[in-house]
Amino acid sequence: MLILLDACRKYGPTMNSNPRILFLARRYPPSVGGIQTYARELHTRLRRQCPVTLVALGKDPIFHLAWFMPYAFCAAVYHILRHRPGALFFMDGVTAALAPFLRPFTPARFVVTVHGAELTFRRGFFSHLMLAGARACDRTVMVSRATSTLAVRNGLPAEKTRVIYQGIQAVIPDDDDHQRLRDRFEKVHGLDLRENPVLLNYGRQVRRKGVVEFIETGVPLMRDDIRLFISGSGPVKDGIRAAVEFLNLGDRVFILGRLDDPTLAMLRREAQLFLMPNIHLPHDAEGFGIAPLECLYAGLPVVYFDVDALGESLRDGGFGVPPGDYPAFVERIHRYLDLTDEDKERERTRVRAFVRAEYSWEKTTAQYMDVFTGRD
């Protein structure tokens, strides 16, 4: 799905003296993932402050880039010549590959956000294009300090980089909606969410998330009464199902597929913990970790392996465990479950306050506007 939204006619040439922005993204809803959510939320908030034209791809398979990139180039040139934007924003390193080719058409400020996985991409030719595009930009925004370190290591100029954390906001249903969603979920899945402690994992299921390895190594160490709910699709979804079937864990691990946002919001409230059992892969880094921060926003504590940028983004909001130490990971789960209800509520209050203070969208948007205007 191609998304083309032109906000220029609605807002006119300028708003509050902020520049008109051309926003290019290859990952955007209805495609699903952390970067897609980031792109939608940032675009929505930028439009409140200045005119923004969005050119985005809403499909997942990579082969769509074969037509989207030429289209995005032509659309960008058209908007540059017609509307003369003050800033071109590339939401990811892939779209930034267009930057050197667009530079001759405009003196606008070029800004790119680079994500962790893009800096560990193994295909040399495409990595070269992404890095060349980032170097052609005036400013490279990193989603974490860990990503910034990777970027400099890959040859991006340190003086051009700026770390801007993503804003976090999650759906919080009211009590009536929550009850309705819980009743519907229990009826569909034949479960009673209050009968056993529930652990949650959701997101795009790729290998670095470590879910297959946790099912194989961590779940057998957990108490038999604990239930693990796994939601999301991705390349390793069949591996997750195969691991559950091979170990005969079907009564303890429930594979739910993709769930809508309201249902996930209900589960964030019903679950005891969110699990982030990531593994470190040299060619696929976790750049930030949106799903666990959404859980913290809703007051759901997180147990995570301290790999890539997770220790930086979650910090005191979660319970970090040394990478690969599954006994310690499970012990951390058990220790939390053994807390009194009062202590659990204190933890939920603590993590909720942490993420809302550290990752507000108002702060994120203001920092991006500083970059677009050159005030940084």
Short mmCIF file of C-alpha atoms in Angstrom, two decimals:
data_model
loop_
_atom_site.label_atom_id
_atom_site.label_comp_id
_atom_site.label_asym_id
_atom_site.label_seq_id
_atom_site.Cartn_x
_atom_site.Cartn_y
_atom_site.Cartn_z
CA MET A 1 0.00 0.00 0.00
CA LEU A 2 1.33 3.40 -1.01
CA ILE A 3 0.56 6.33 1.26
CA LEU A 4 0.78 9.87 -0.06
CA LEU A 5 -0.52 12.65 2.16
CA ASP A 6 -0.04 16.27 1.21
CA ALA A 7 -0.61 18.61 4.14
CA CYS A 8 0.78 21.65 2.35
CA ARG A 9 -2.54 22.89 0.95
CA LYS A 10 -4.16 22.63 4.35
CA TYR A 11 -1.50 24.51 6.21
CA GLY A 12 -0.04 26.87 3.63
CA PRO A 13 3.66 27.72 3.24
CA THR A 14 4.58 27.95 6.94
CA MET A 15 3.21 27.45 10.43
CA ASN A 16 4.74 29.19 13.44
CA SER A 17 7.84 29.86 11.27
CA ASN A 18 8.63 26.14 11.16
CA PRO A 19 9.80 24.68 7.86
CA ARG A 20 7.67 22.67 5.48
CA ILE A 21 8.83 19.03 5.72
CA LEU A 22 8.90 16.29 3.11
CA PHE A 23 8.63 13.04 5.11
CA LEU A 24 9.83 9.86 3.31
CA ALA A 25 9.32 6.44 4.92
CA ARG A 26 9.52 2.89 3.62
CA ARG A 27 7.90 1.47 6.78
CA TYR A 28 4.51 2.85 7.72
CA PRO A 29 1.17 1.43 8.91
CA PRO A 30 -0.79 -0.64 7.98
CA SER A 31 2.54 -2.49 7.82
CA VAL A 32 3.30 -3.63 11.38
CA GLY A 33 6.42 -3.06 13.46
CA GLY A 34 8.19 -0.71 15.84
CA ILE A 35 9.56 1.57 13.12
CA GLN A 36 6.12 1.77 11.52
CA THR A 37 4.57 2.88 14.82
CA TYR A 38 7.39 5.38 15.31
CA ALA A 39 6.85 6.83 11.83
CA ARG A 40 3.08 7.22 12.25
CA GLU A 41 3.30 8.85 15.66
CA LEU A 42 6.09 11.23 14.67
CA HIS A 43 4.31 12.22 11.45
CA THR A 44 1.06 12.85 13.34
CA ARG A 45 2.74 15.15 15.84
CA LEU A 46 4.87 17.03 13.33
CA ARG A 47 1.73 17.89 11.35
CA ARG A 48 0.45 19.78 14.38
CA GLN A 49 3.44 22.14 14.17
CA CYS A 50 4.19 22.55 10.48
CA PRO A 51 3.07 21.50 6.99
CA VAL A 52 4.21 17.94 6.23
CA THR A 53 4.00 15.91 3.03
CA LEU A 54 4.19 12.16 3.62
CA VAL A 55 5.37 9.67 1.01
CA ALA A 56 5.35 6.21 2.56
CA LEU A 57 5.17 2.51 1.80
CA GLY A 58 2.64 0.55 3.84
CA LYS A 59 3.69 -2.95 2.74
CA ASP A 60 6.12 -5.39 4.37
CA PRO A 61 7.80 -7.54 1.68
CA ILE A 62 11.15 -6.10 0.68
CA PHE A 63 10.52 -6.62 -3.05
CA HIS A 64 8.14 -3.62 -2.99
CA LEU A 65 11.24 -1.43 -2.74
CA ALA A 66 11.87 -2.17 -6.42
CA TRP A 67 9.03 0.18 -7.36
CA PHE A 68 8.73 2.30 -4.24
CA MET A 69 12.21 3.79 -4.33
CA PRO A 70 11.92 5.12 -7.93
CA TYR A 71 8.43 6.37 -7.10
CA ALA A 72 9.62 8.07 -3.92
CA PHE A 73 12.41 9.78 -5.84
CA CYS A 74 10.00 11.14 -8.47
CA ALA A 75 7.47 12.21 -5.83
CA ALA A 76 10.23 13.93 -3.85
CA VAL A 77 11.47 15.86 -6.89
CA TYR A 78 7.91 16.94 -7.69
CA HIS A 79 7.30 18.25 -4.18
CA ILE A 80 10.72 19.89 -4.00
CA LEU A 81 10.11 21.83 -7.20
CA ARG A 82 6.49 22.71 -6.40
CA HIS A 83 6.53 23.37 -2.65
CA ARG A 84 10.22 24.03 -1.84
CA PRO A 85 10.30 22.28 1.56
CA GLY A 86 12.75 23.53 4.14
CA ALA A 87 13.62 20.02 5.30
CA LEU A 88 13.67 16.52 3.82
CA PHE A 89 13.25 13.82 6.43
CA PHE A 90 14.21 10.21 5.70
CA MET A 91 12.55 8.03 8.33
CA ASP A 92 15.06 5.21 7.85
CA GLY A 93 18.41 4.47 6.27
CA VAL A 94 16.88 2.79 3.22
CA THR A 95 14.99 5.87 2.07
CA ALA A 96 18.10 7.95 2.84
CA ALA A 97 19.78 6.15 -0.06
CA LEU A 98 17.90 8.73 -2.18
CA ALA A 99 19.60 11.67 -0.46
CA PRO A 100 22.66 12.00 -2.74
CA PHE A 101 20.38 11.97 -5.80
CA LEU A 102 17.97 14.56 -4.36
CA ARG A 103 20.65 16.92 -3.09
CA PRO A 104 21.13 18.71 -6.46
CA PHE A 105 17.46 19.71 -6.51
CA THR A 106 17.27 21.60 -3.22
CA PRO A 107 19.25 23.47 -0.55
CA ALA A 108 16.85 22.08 2.09
CA ARG A 109 18.15 20.57 5.30
CA PHE A 110 18.45 16.76 5.01
CA VAL A 111 17.77 14.68 8.13
CA VAL A 112 17.71 10.89 8.52
CA THR A 113 16.80 8.61 11.42
CA VAL A 114 18.96 5.48 11.47
CA HIS A 115 17.80 2.38 13.34
CA GLY A 116 20.01 -0.26 14.92
CA ALA A 117 19.25 -3.16 12.57
CA GLU A 118 20.13 -1.03 9.52
CA LEU A 119 23.68 -0.59 10.79
CA THR A 120 24.24 -4.34 11.03
CA PHE A 121 22.69 -5.22 7.66
CA ARG A 122 24.81 -7.90 5.99
CA ARG A 123 24.25 -7.10 2.30
CA GLY A 124 27.27 -5.00 1.43
CA PHE A 125 25.86 -3.14 -1.58
CA PHE A 126 22.70 -2.03 0.21
CA SER A 127 24.66 -1.14 3.34
CA HIS A 128 26.90 1.04 1.18
CA LEU A 129 23.87 2.83 -0.28
CA MET A 130 22.37 3.47 3.15
CA LEU A 131 25.61 4.78 4.61
CA ALA A 132 26.25 6.98 1.56
CA GLY A 133 22.76 8.39 1.95
CA ALA A 134 23.26 9.09 5.64
CA ARG A 135 26.56 10.84 4.93
CA ALA A 136 24.76 13.10 2.44
CA CYS A 137 22.43 14.31 5.20
CA ASP A 138 23.08 17.31 7.40
CA ARG A 139 22.05 15.48 10.53
CA THR A 140 21.76 11.81 11.45
CA VAL A 141 19.33 11.07 14.26
CA MET A 142 19.97 7.92 16.30
CA VAL A 143 17.33 6.19 18.38
CA SER A 144 19.82 5.32 21.15
CA ARG A 145 23.42 5.88 22.22
CA ALA A 146 24.12 2.25 21.34
CA THR A 147 22.94 2.93 17.78
CA SER A 148 25.06 6.09 17.66
CA THR A 149 28.15 4.09 18.63
CA LEU A 150 27.40 1.59 15.84
CA ALA A 151 26.94 4.45 13.38
CA VAL A 152 30.29 6.05 14.14
CA ARG A 153 31.93 2.63 13.99
CA ASN A 154 30.44 2.25 10.51
CA GLY A 155 31.93 5.52 9.32
CA LEU A 156 29.24 8.12 9.96
CA PRO A 157 30.66 11.45 11.23
CA ALA A 158 30.19 11.76 14.99
CA GLU A 159 29.67 15.52 14.73
CA LYS A 160 26.56 14.99 12.58
CA THR A 161 24.83 12.56 14.93
CA ARG A 162 22.14 13.38 17.46
CA VAL A 163 20.44 10.91 19.82
CA ILE A 164 16.68 11.44 20.12
CA TYR A 165 14.70 8.88 22.07
CA GLN A 166 11.33 7.93 20.70
CA GLY A 167 8.22 9.09 22.49
CA ILE A 168 6.07 6.34 23.97
CA GLN A 169 2.31 6.26 24.37
CA ALA A 170 0.17 3.15 24.66
CA VAL A 171 -3.57 2.51 24.48
CA ILE A 172 -5.19 2.44 27.94
CA PRO A 173 -8.84 1.23 27.81
CA ASP A 174 -11.26 2.36 30.48
CA ASP A 175 -12.66 -0.18 32.94
CA ASP A 176 -15.78 -0.98 30.93
CA ASP A 177 -13.84 -1.54 27.70
CA HIS A 178 -11.27 -3.58 29.57
CA GLN A 179 -13.93 -5.87 30.98
CA ARG A 180 -15.55 -6.30 27.58
CA LEU A 181 -12.20 -7.07 25.91
CA ARG A 182 -11.24 -9.54 28.63
CA ASP A 183 -14.58 -11.37 28.44
CA ARG A 184 -14.30 -11.63 24.67
CA PHE A 185 -10.71 -12.86 24.83
CA GLU A 186 -11.49 -15.49 27.43
CA LYS A 187 -14.45 -16.74 25.42
CA VAL A 188 -12.50 -16.97 22.15
CA HIS A 189 -9.48 -18.71 23.69
CA GLY A 190 -11.23 -20.73 26.40
CA LEU A 191 -9.06 -19.23 29.15
CA ASP A 192 -9.51 -17.63 32.54
CA LEU A 193 -6.93 -14.84 32.77
CA ARG A 194 -7.19 -14.72 36.57
CA GLU A 195 -6.59 -18.45 37.07
CA ASN A 196 -2.81 -18.47 36.46
CA PRO A 197 0.03 -15.91 36.39
CA VAL A 198 0.28 -14.55 32.82
CA LEU A 199 3.50 -13.48 31.11
CA LEU A 200 3.35 -11.58 27.83
CA ASN A 201 5.50 -11.20 24.73
CA TYR A 202 4.40 -9.42 21.56
CA GLY A 203 5.92 -7.71 18.54
CA ARG A 204 7.45 -8.67 15.23
CA GLN A 205 8.83 -12.16 15.78
CA VAL A 206 12.37 -12.10 14.43
CA ARG A 207 15.29 -14.16 15.65
CA ARG A 208 16.96 -11.42 17.72
CA LYS A 209 13.87 -11.36 19.97
CA GLY A 210 15.02 -14.74 21.31
CA VAL A 211 11.55 -16.23 21.74
CA VAL A 212 12.41 -19.63 20.25
CA GLU A 213 15.47 -19.93 22.48
CA PHE A 214 13.46 -18.91 25.53
CA ILE A 215 10.80 -21.53 24.83
CA GLU A 216 13.49 -24.18 24.47
CA THR A 217 15.63 -23.15 27.45
CA GLY A 218 13.68 -20.82 29.73
CA VAL A 219 10.11 -22.13 29.78
CA PRO A 220 11.13 -25.59 31.08
CA LEU A 221 12.68 -23.82 34.10
CA MET A 222 9.52 -21.92 34.97
CA ARG A 223 6.85 -23.01 37.41
CA ASP A 224 4.17 -25.16 35.81
CA ASP A 225 1.36 -22.77 36.77
CA ILE A 226 2.78 -19.86 34.70
CA ARG A 227 1.23 -19.15 31.30
CA LEU A 228 3.15 -17.39 28.52
CA PHE A 229 1.15 -15.55 25.83
CA ILE A 230 2.98 -14.80 22.57
CA SER A 231 1.54 -12.44 19.96
CA GLY A 232 2.85 -11.24 16.60
CA SER A 233 3.97 -12.48 13.23
CA GLY A 234 7.35 -12.63 11.57
CA PRO A 235 10.03 -14.91 10.13
CA VAL A 236 10.35 -17.14 13.22
CA LYS A 237 6.66 -17.65 13.97
CA ASP A 238 6.81 -21.21 12.59
CA GLY A 239 9.90 -21.89 14.70
CA ILE A 240 8.05 -20.71 17.80
CA ARG A 241 5.16 -23.04 17.08
CA ALA A 242 7.51 -25.93 16.33
CA ALA A 243 9.38 -25.45 19.62
CA VAL A 244 6.12 -25.43 21.59
CA GLU A 245 4.90 -28.59 19.86
CA PHE A 246 8.23 -30.42 20.14
CA LEU A 247 8.46 -29.79 23.91
CA ASN A 248 4.74 -30.42 24.42
CA LEU A 249 4.21 -27.01 26.01
CA GLY A 250 0.80 -26.29 24.48
CA ASP A 251 -0.85 -25.99 27.90
CA ARG A 252 1.72 -23.44 29.09
CA VAL A 253 2.64 -21.40 26.00
CA PHE A 254 -0.19 -19.87 23.95
CA ILE A 255 0.56 -18.58 20.44
CA LEU A 256 -2.05 -15.93 19.71
CA GLY A 257 -0.96 -14.55 16.33
CA ARG A 258 -1.43 -10.85 15.63
CA LEU A 259 -3.78 -9.06 18.04
CA ASP A 260 -5.36 -5.64 17.67
CA ASP A 261 -4.23 -2.74 19.85
CA PRO A 262 -7.19 -2.81 22.25
CA THR A 263 -6.68 -6.52 22.97
CA LEU A 264 -2.97 -5.97 23.58
CA ALA A 265 -3.87 -3.10 25.90
CA MET A 266 -6.12 -5.42 27.87
CA LEU A 267 -3.37 -8.04 28.13
CA ARG A 268 -0.86 -5.45 29.33
CA ARG A 269 -3.16 -4.86 32.28
CA GLU A 270 -3.90 -8.53 32.94
CA ALA A 271 -0.32 -9.82 32.61
CA GLN A 272 2.17 -9.93 35.47
CA LEU A 273 5.31 -9.33 33.38
CA PHE A 274 6.44 -8.64 29.83
CA LEU A 275 9.40 -10.74 28.67
CA MET A 276 12.17 -9.52 26.35
CA PRO A 277 14.55 -12.52 26.11
CA ASN A 278 16.63 -11.05 23.27
CA ILE A 279 19.79 -12.66 21.96
CA HIS A 280 22.68 -10.73 20.46
CA LEU A 281 23.14 -11.22 16.72
CA PRO A 282 26.10 -9.53 14.98
CA HIS A 283 23.98 -8.61 11.98
CA ASP A 284 20.66 -7.66 13.61
CA ALA A 285 20.74 -5.34 16.60
CA GLU A 286 17.85 -4.18 18.78
CA GLY A 287 18.01 -0.43 18.35
CA PHE A 288 15.51 0.70 20.99
CA GLY A 289 12.70 -1.67 22.04
CA ILE A 290 9.26 -0.12 21.62
CA ALA A 291 7.05 -2.98 22.83
CA PRO A 292 8.61 -3.21 26.32
CA LEU A 293 8.41 0.57 26.73
CA GLU A 294 4.72 0.47 25.79
CA CYS A 295 4.29 -2.05 28.58
CA LEU A 296 6.11 0.16 31.07
CA TYR A 297 3.87 3.05 30.00
CA ALA A 298 0.87 0.91 30.94
CA GLY A 299 2.48 -0.13 34.24
CA LEU A 300 3.58 -3.63 33.21
CA PRO A 301 7.14 -4.41 34.44
CA VAL A 302 9.64 -5.98 32.02
CA VAL A 303 12.24 -8.70 32.48
CA TYR A 304 14.89 -8.49 29.75
CA PHE A 305 18.30 -9.70 28.70
CA ASP A 306 20.67 -6.73 28.71
CA VAL A 307 21.72 -6.86 25.05
CA ASP A 308 22.11 -4.17 22.37
CA ALA A 309 20.18 -1.00 23.36
CA LEU A 310 17.74 -2.59 25.81
CA GLY A 311 19.75 -1.75 28.91
CA GLU A 312 19.91 1.87 27.76
CA SER A 313 16.25 2.29 26.85
CA LEU A 314 14.70 0.30 29.72
CA ARG A 315 17.25 1.13 32.42
CA ASP A 316 15.62 1.31 35.87
CA GLY A 317 12.20 0.74 34.32
CA GLY A 318 12.86 -2.95 33.85
CA PHE A 319 14.63 -5.89 35.42
CA GLY A 320 17.83 -6.54 33.46
CA VAL A 321 19.53 -9.93 33.40
CA PRO A 322 22.97 -10.80 31.95
CA PRO A 323 22.59 -12.06 28.36
CA GLY A 324 21.97 -15.77 27.97
CA ASP A 325 21.59 -16.50 31.69
CA TYR A 326 18.24 -18.31 31.51
CA PRO A 327 18.27 -19.55 35.13
CA ALA A 328 18.74 -15.94 36.33
CA PHE A 329 16.04 -14.75 33.93
CA VAL A 330 13.53 -17.28 35.29
CA GLU A 331 14.59 -16.58 38.88
CA ARG A 332 13.85 -12.88 38.26
CA ILE A 333 10.37 -13.87 37.02
CA HIS A 334 9.70 -16.04 40.05
CA ARG A 335 10.96 -13.38 42.44
CA TYR A 336 8.53 -10.84 41.03
CA LEU A 337 5.61 -13.25 41.09
CA ASP A 338 6.31 -13.95 44.77
CA LEU A 339 5.87 -10.28 45.71
CA THR A 340 2.81 -9.22 47.64
CA ASP A 341 0.03 -7.47 45.73
CA GLU A 342 1.01 -4.20 47.42
CA ASP A 343 4.65 -4.54 46.30
CA LYS A 344 3.57 -5.40 42.77
CA GLU A 345 1.40 -2.30 42.64
CA ARG A 346 4.34 -0.20 43.77
CA GLU A 347 6.44 -1.64 40.96
CA ARG A 348 3.72 -0.93 38.41
CA THR A 349 3.50 2.66 39.63
CA ARG A 350 7.28 3.03 39.52
CA VAL A 351 7.76 1.77 35.95
CA ARG A 352 4.77 3.78 34.72
CA ALA A 353 6.27 6.98 36.14
CA PHE A 354 9.70 6.18 34.69
CA VAL A 355 8.65 5.81 31.07
CA ARG A 356 6.21 8.72 31.10
CA ALA A 357 8.92 11.03 32.43
CA GLU A 358 11.70 9.82 30.14
CA TYR A 359 9.87 9.24 26.84
CA SER A 360 7.24 11.90 26.23
CA TRP A 361 6.24 12.61 22.64
CA GLU A 362 6.30 16.32 23.38
CA LYS A 363 10.01 16.09 24.16
CA THR A 364 10.72 13.92 21.10
CA THR A 365 8.85 16.20 18.70
CA ALA A 366 10.51 19.33 20.07
CA GLN A 367 13.96 17.76 19.61
CA TYR A 368 13.15 16.81 16.02
CA MET A 369 11.96 20.36 15.29
CA ASP A 370 15.28 21.65 16.61
CA VAL A 371 17.04 19.36 14.14
CA PHE A 372 14.82 20.37 11.20
CA THR A 373 15.35 24.08 11.87
CA GLY A 374 19.07 23.82 12.58
CA ARG A 375 18.63 24.96 16.18
CA ASP A 376 20.41 21.83 17.41
#
